[in-house]
PDB file of C-alpha atoms in Angstrom:
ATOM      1  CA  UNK A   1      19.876  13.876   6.722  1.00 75.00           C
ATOM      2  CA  UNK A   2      19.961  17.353   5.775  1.00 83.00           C
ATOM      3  CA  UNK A   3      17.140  19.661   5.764  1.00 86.00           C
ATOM      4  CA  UNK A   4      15.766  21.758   3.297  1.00 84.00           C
ATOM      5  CA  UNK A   5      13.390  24.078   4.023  1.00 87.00           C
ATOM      6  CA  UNK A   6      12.100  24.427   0.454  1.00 87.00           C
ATOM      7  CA  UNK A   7      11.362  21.206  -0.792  1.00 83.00           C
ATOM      8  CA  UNK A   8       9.757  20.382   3.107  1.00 84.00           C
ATOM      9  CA  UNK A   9       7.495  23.318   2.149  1.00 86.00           C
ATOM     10  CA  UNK A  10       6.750  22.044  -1.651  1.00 82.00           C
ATOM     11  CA  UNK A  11       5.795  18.484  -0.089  1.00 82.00           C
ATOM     12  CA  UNK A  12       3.959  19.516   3.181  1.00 82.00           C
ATOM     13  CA  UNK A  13       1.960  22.164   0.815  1.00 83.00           C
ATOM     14  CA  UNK A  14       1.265  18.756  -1.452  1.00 80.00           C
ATOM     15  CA  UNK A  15       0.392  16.354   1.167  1.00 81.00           C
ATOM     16  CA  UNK A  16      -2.320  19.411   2.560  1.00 82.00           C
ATOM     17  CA  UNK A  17      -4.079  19.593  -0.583  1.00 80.00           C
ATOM     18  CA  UNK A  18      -3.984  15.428  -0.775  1.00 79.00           C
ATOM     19  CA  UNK A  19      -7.448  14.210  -1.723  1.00 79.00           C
ATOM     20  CA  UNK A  20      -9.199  10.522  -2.476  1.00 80.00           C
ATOM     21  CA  UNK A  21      -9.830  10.057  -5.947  1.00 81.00           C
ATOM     22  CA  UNK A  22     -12.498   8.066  -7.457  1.00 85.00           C
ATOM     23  CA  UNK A  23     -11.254   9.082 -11.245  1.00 82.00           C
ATOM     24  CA  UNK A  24      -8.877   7.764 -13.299  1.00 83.00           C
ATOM     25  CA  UNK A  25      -7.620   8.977 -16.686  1.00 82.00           C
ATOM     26  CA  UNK A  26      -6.268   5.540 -18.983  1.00 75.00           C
ATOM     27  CA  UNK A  27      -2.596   6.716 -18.695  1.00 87.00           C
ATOM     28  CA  UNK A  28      -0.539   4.052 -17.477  1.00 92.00           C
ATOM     29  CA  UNK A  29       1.336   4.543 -14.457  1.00 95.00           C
ATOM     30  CA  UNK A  30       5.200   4.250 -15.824  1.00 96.00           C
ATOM     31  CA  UNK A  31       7.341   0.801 -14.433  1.00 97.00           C
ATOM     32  CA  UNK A  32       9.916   3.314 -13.213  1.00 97.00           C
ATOM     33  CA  UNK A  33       7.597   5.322 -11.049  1.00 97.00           C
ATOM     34  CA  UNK A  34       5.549   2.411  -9.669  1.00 97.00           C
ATOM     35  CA  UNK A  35       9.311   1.091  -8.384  1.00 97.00           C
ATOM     36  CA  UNK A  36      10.032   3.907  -6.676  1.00 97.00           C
ATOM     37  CA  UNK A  37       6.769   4.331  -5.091  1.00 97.00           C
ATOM     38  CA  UNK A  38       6.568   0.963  -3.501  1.00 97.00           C
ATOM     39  CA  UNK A  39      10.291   1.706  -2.545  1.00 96.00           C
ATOM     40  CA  UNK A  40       8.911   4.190  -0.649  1.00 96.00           C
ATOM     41  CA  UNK A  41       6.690   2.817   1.008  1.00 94.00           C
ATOM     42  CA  UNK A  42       9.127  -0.681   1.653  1.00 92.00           C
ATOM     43  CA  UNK A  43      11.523   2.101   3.503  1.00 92.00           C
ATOM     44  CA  UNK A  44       8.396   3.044   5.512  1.00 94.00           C
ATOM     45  CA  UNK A  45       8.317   3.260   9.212  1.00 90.00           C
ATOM     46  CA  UNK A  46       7.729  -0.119  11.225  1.00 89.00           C
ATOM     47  CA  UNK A  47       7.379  -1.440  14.415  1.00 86.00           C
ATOM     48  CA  UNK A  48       9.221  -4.372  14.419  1.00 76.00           C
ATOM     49  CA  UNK A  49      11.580  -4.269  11.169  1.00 79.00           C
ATOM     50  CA  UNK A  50       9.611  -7.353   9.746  1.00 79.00           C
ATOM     51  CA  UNK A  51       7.522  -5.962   7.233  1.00 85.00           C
ATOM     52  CA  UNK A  52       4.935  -8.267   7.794  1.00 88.00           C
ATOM     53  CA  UNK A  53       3.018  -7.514   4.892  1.00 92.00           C
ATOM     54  CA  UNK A  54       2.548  -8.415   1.227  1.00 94.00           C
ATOM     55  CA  UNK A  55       1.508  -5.964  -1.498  1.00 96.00           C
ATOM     56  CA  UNK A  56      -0.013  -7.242  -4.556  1.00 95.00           C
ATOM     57  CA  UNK A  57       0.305  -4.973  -7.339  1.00 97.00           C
ATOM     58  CA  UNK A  58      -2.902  -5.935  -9.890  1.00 96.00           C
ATOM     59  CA  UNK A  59      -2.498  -4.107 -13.549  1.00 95.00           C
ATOM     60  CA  UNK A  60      -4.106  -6.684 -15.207  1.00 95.00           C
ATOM     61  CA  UNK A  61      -7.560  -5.160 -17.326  1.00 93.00           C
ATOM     62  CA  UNK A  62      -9.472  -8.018 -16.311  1.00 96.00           C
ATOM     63  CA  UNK A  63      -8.165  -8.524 -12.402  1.00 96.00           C
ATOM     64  CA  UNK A  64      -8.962  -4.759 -11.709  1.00 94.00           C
ATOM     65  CA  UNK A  65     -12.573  -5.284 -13.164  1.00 94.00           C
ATOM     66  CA  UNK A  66     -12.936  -8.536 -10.850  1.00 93.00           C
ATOM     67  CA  UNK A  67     -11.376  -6.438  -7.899  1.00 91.00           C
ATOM     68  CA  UNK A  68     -14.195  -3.868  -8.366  1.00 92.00           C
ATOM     69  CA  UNK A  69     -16.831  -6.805  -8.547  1.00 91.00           C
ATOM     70  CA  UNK A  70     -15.082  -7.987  -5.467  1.00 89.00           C
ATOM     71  CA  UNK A  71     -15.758  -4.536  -3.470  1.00 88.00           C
ATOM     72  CA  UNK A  72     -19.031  -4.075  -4.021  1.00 87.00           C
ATOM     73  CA  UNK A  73     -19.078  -2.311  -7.754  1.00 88.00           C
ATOM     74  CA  UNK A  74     -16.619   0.226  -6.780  1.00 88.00           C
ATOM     75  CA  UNK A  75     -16.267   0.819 -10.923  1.00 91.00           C
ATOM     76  CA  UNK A  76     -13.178   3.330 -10.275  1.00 91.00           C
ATOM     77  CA  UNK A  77     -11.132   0.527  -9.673  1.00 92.00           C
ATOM     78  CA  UNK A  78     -11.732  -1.468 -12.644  1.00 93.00           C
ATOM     79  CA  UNK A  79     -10.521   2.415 -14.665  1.00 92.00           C
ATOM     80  CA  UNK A  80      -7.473   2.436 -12.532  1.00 93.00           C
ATOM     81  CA  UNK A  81      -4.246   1.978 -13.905  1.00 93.00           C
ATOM     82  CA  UNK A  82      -2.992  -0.040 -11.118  1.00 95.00           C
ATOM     83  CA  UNK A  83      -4.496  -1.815  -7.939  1.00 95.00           C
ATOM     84  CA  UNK A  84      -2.516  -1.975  -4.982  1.00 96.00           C
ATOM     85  CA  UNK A  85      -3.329  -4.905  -2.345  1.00 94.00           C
ATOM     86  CA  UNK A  86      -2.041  -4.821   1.227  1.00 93.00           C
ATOM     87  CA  UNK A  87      -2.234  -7.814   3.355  1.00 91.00           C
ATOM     88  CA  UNK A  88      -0.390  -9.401   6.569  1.00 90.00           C
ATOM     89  CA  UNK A  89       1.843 -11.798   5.022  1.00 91.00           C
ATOM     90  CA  UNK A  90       2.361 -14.448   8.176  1.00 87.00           C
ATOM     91  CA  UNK A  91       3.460 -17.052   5.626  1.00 90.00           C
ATOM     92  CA  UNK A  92       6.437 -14.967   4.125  1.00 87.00           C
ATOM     93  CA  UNK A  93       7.822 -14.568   8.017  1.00 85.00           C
ATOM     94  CA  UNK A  94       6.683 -18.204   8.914  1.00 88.00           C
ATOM     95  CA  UNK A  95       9.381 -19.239   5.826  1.00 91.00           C
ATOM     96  CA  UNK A  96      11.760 -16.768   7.120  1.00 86.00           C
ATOM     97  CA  UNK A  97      11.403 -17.449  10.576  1.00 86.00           C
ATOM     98  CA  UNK A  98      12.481 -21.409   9.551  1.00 90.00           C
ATOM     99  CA  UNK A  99      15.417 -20.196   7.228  1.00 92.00           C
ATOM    100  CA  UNK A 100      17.153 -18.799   9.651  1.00 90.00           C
ATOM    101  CA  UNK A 101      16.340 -21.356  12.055  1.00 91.00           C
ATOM    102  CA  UNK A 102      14.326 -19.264  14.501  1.00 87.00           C
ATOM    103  CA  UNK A 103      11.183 -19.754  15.995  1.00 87.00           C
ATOM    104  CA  UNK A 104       8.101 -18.338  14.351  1.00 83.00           C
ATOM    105  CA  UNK A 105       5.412 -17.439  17.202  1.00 82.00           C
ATOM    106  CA  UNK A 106       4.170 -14.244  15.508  1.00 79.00           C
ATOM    107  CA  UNK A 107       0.630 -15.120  14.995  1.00 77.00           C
ATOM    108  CA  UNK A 108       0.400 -16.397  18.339  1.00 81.00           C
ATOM    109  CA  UNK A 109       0.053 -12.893  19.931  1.00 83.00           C
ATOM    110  CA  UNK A 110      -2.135  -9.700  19.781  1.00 90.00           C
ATOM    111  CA  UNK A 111       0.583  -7.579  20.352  1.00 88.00           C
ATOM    112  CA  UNK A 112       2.181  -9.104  17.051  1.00 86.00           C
ATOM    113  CA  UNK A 113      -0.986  -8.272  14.937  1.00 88.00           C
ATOM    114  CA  UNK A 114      -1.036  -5.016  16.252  1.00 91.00           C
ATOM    115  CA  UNK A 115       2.319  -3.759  15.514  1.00 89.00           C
ATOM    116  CA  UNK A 116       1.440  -5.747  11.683  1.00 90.00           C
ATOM    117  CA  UNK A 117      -1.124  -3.943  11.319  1.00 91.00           C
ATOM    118  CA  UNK A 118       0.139  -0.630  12.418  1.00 93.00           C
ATOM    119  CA  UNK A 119       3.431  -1.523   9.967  1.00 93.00           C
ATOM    120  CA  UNK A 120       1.080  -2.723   7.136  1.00 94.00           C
ATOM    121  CA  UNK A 121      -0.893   1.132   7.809  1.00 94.00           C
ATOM    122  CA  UNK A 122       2.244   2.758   7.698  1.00 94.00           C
ATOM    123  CA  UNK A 123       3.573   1.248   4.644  1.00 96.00           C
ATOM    124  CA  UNK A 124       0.120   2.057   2.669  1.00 95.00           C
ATOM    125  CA  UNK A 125       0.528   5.211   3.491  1.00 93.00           C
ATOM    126  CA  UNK A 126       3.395   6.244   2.910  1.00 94.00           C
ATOM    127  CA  UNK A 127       3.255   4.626  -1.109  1.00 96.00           C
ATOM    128  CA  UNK A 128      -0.308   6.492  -0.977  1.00 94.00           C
ATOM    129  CA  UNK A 129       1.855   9.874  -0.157  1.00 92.00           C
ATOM    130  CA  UNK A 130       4.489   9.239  -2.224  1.00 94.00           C
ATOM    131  CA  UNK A 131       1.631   8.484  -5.229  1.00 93.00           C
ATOM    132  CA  UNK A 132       0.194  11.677  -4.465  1.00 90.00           C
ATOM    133  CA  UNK A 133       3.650  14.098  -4.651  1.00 90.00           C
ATOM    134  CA  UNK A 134       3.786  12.032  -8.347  1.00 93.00           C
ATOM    135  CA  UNK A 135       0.523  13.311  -9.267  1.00 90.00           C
ATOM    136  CA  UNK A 136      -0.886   9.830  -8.979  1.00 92.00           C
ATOM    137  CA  UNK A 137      -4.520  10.157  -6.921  1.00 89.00           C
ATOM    138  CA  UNK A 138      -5.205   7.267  -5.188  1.00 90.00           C
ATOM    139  CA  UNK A 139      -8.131   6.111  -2.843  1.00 89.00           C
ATOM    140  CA  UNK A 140      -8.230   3.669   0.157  1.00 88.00           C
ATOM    141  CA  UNK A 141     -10.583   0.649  -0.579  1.00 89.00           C
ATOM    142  CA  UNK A 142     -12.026  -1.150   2.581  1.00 79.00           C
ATOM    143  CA  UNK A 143     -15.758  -2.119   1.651  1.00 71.00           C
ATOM    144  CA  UNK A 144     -13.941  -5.279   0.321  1.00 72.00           C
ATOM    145  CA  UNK A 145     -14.319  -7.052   3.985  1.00 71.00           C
ATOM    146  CA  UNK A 146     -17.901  -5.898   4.135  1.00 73.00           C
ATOM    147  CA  UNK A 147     -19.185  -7.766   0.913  1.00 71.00           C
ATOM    148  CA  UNK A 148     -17.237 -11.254   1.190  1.00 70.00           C
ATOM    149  CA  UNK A 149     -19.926 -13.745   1.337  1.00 69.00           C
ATOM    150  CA  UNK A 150     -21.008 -15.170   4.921  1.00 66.00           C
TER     151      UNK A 150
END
């Protein structure tokens, strides 16, 4: 990989002034840019080369309002373009796991959720940084887990 100063200073001075937004303008977020952004963030760093995750990508009008019912009222969802959705995917390994004839014994272990998790983390963030050097604000939703009905 070779270095350049320049554009390390452009992004570093981009990623200090990174913000959460709660905001959104109506502009939709072109197909183009959305691909590379959650290329990025498939190329992200990970503990076990698994990606044990799922993203869900929500664009649907309707979905994002019922997403921002979901969490609580959080209406700034509902204006966003797009809705990202990050979740441990067990299943998708479970089905790889028995295509290529291996055994599956990943959600067996706390070590295994761990390092998930940590991938999962990693992988959010780096499509949140890559949103953010696009001009795309973004902001982490977690409230979800604290409204789901006991």
């Amino acid at each position: 990989m070779e270095r350049d100063l320049e554009k390390a200073h452009w992004a570093l001075n981009l990623m200090q002034q990174r913000q959460s937004v709660r905001s959104f303008t109506d502009q939709p977020i072109p197909e183009e840019t959305l691909h590379e952004i959650l290329s990025a963030g498939i190329n992200a760093a990970t503990g076990g080369n698994l990606q044990p995750y799922s993203i869900i990508v929500v664009k649907d009008r309707q979905h994002c309002r019922e997403l921002a019912d979901l969490c609580g009222g959080q209406e700034f969802m509902a204006q966003a373009a797009v809705n990202l959705i990050f979740l441990m995917d067990w299943h998708k390994l479970a089905v790889y796991s028995r295509a290529m004839d291996a055994p599956f014994t990943a959600n067996k272990s706390i070590d295994h959720f761990l390092i998930a998790l940590e991938d999962l983390v990693c992988a959010a963030q780096t499509i949140e940084t890559a949103a953010w050097l696009h001009g795309i604000g973004s902001c982490y939703v977690g409230t979800v887990l604290d409204v789901i009905p006991q």
